[in-house]
Amino acid sequence: MDKIRFVFFGSSKFSEYVLDELKKTGYEPVLNVTSAKAPLPEIPADTDLCIVASFGKILPKTYLDIPRLGFINVHPSLLPKYRGPSPIQAQLLDIVCQGVGVTIIKMDEKMDHGPILAQEKINIEPFPDHYAIVEEKLARAGGKLLIKVLETKPGETPQDHSTATYVKMVKKEDGLLDLNDDPEKNLRKVLAYSTRPGAYIFFRKKNGEEIRVVVRNAKIIENQFIPTRVIPAGKKEMDWQDFLRGNA
């Protein structure tokens, strides 16, 4: 049987991993749309389906209605939890997170709102971990689940919208650490924002100059948050203790 003709929309590393899983089993898009900033392209004739994985643009209903089988989306959370643009960061930050996973939905005009086609809880150990590691694990699991959807054509299950939670766009200032804050909260910020925007502190050097220091890694020792690897402004990554010896 011929493979389904699909257009793929994705503008992040998450998207690349999902598409890589599809290609491993012979699924090649007729068009790969990688820029969310450019105007939406014309969907090729005879396209059966469009697949979205971390694209970063709300698509109008008139566009969603073009392909014969509509649009489906690979979302890295157990919907309806963590709807929105930063679900992986939000799950890493959430101390009471009840589990991570991926969901495949039929898209409608509302954000992460459409009926569920498939959902799978993913066991990631250790958790939390650095964003890039969790991103790849969820994306590859999402790609494999997507293949099952394409091959089994499951029915649709409406989301329970009354239990939906929402996450916001991550801003640069979200990465600022308060060293007097809860150690677990600070560690999770380091992990969640390790790819972007980066967790950081402002450090006053012994000469009185205040500089921005990105915290690349950290640990908790005796309920204390301890940076281990940092990038001082204008410098290369270094050990925290080496940084202190030269600046504290």
CSV table of N, CA and C in Angstrom, one decimal, residues 14 44 46 49 63-64 71 77 81 87 129 133 143 153 157 187 192 220 224 228 230 234 237 241-242:
chain,number,residue,atom,x,y,z
A,14,PHE,N,12.8,19.5,18.3
A,14,PHE,CA,11.7,18.6,18.6
A,14,PHE,C,11.1,18.1,17.2
A,44,PRO,N,0.5,21.2,-1.5
A,44,PRO,CA,0.5,20.6,-2.8
A,44,PRO,C,-0.8,19.8,-3.0
A,46,ASP,N,-3.3,16.8,-4.0
A,46,ASP,CA,-3.3,15.4,-3.6
A,46,ASP,C,-2.7,15.1,-2.2
A,49,LEU,N,-2.7,14.6,4.2
A,49,LEU,CA,-2.7,15.0,5.6
A,49,LEU,C,-1.6,16.0,5.8
A,63,TYR,N,-7.2,27.1,6.5
A,63,TYR,CA,-5.9,26.3,6.1
A,63,TYR,C,-6.0,24.9,6.6
A,64,LEU,N,-6.5,24.7,7.8
A,64,LEU,CA,-6.7,23.4,8.4
A,64,LEU,C,-7.6,22.5,7.6
A,71,PHE,N,-5.4,18.2,9.6
A,71,PHE,CA,-4.1,18.4,10.3
A,71,PHE,C,-4.0,17.6,11.6
A,77,SER,N,3.1,16.6,25.8
A,77,SER,CA,2.5,16.5,27.1
A,77,SER,C,1.3,15.6,27.1
A,81,LYS,N,-3.4,18.6,29.8
A,81,LYS,CA,-2.5,19.3,30.6
A,81,LYS,C,-1.4,19.9,29.8
A,87,PRO,N,5.4,23.4,26.7
A,87,PRO,CA,5.0,22.3,27.6
A,87,PRO,C,6.2,21.5,28.2
A,129,ASP,N,15.5,16.3,34.0
A,129,ASP,CA,16.8,16.3,33.4
A,129,ASP,C,16.9,17.5,32.5
A,133,ILE,N,17.7,16.8,26.6
A,133,ILE,CA,17.6,15.3,26.7
A,133,ILE,C,16.1,14.9,26.8
A,143,GLY,N,7.2,10.6,17.7
A,143,GLY,CA,7.3,10.1,16.3
A,143,GLY,C,6.9,8.7,16.2
A,153,LYS,N,-5.1,4.3,12.2
A,153,LYS,CA,-6.2,5.2,12.0
A,153,LYS,C,-7.2,5.1,13.2
A,157,THR,N,-11.1,10.9,20.5
A,157,THR,CA,-11.6,11.1,21.8
A,157,THR,C,-11.5,12.5,22.2
A,187,LEU,N,17.0,24.5,40.8
A,187,LEU,CA,17.6,23.4,40.0
A,187,LEU,C,16.7,23.1,38.8
A,192,ALA,N,15.3,23.3,33.0
A,192,ALA,CA,14.2,23.6,32.1
A,192,ALA,C,14.7,24.7,31.0
A,220,ILE,N,22.0,20.0,44.3
A,220,ILE,CA,21.5,20.3,45.7
A,220,ILE,C,22.3,19.5,46.7
A,224,GLN,N,21.0,22.9,49.9
A,224,GLN,CA,21.5,24.1,49.3
A,224,GLN,C,21.7,24.0,47.8
A,228,THR,N,27.4,24.3,39.5
A,228,THR,CA,28.7,23.6,39.3
A,228,THR,C,29.4,24.0,38.0
A,230,VAL,N,29.3,27.2,35.0
A,230,VAL,CA,28.8,28.5,34.7
A,230,VAL,C,29.4,29.1,33.5
A,234,GLY,N,30.9,37.1,28.6
A,234,GLY,CA,32.1,37.3,27.9
A,234,GLY,C,33.2,36.2,28.0
A,237,GLU,N,32.6,28.6,29.2
A,237,GLU,CA,32.1,27.8,30.4
A,237,GLU,C,33.2,27.3,31.3
A,241,GLN,N,33.6,26.7,41.1
A,241,GLN,CA,34.6,27.0,42.1
A,241,GLN,C,35.8,27.8,41.5
A,242,ASP,N,36.2,27.5,40.2
A,242,ASP,CA,37.2,28.3,39.6
A,242,ASP,C,36.8,29.7,39.4
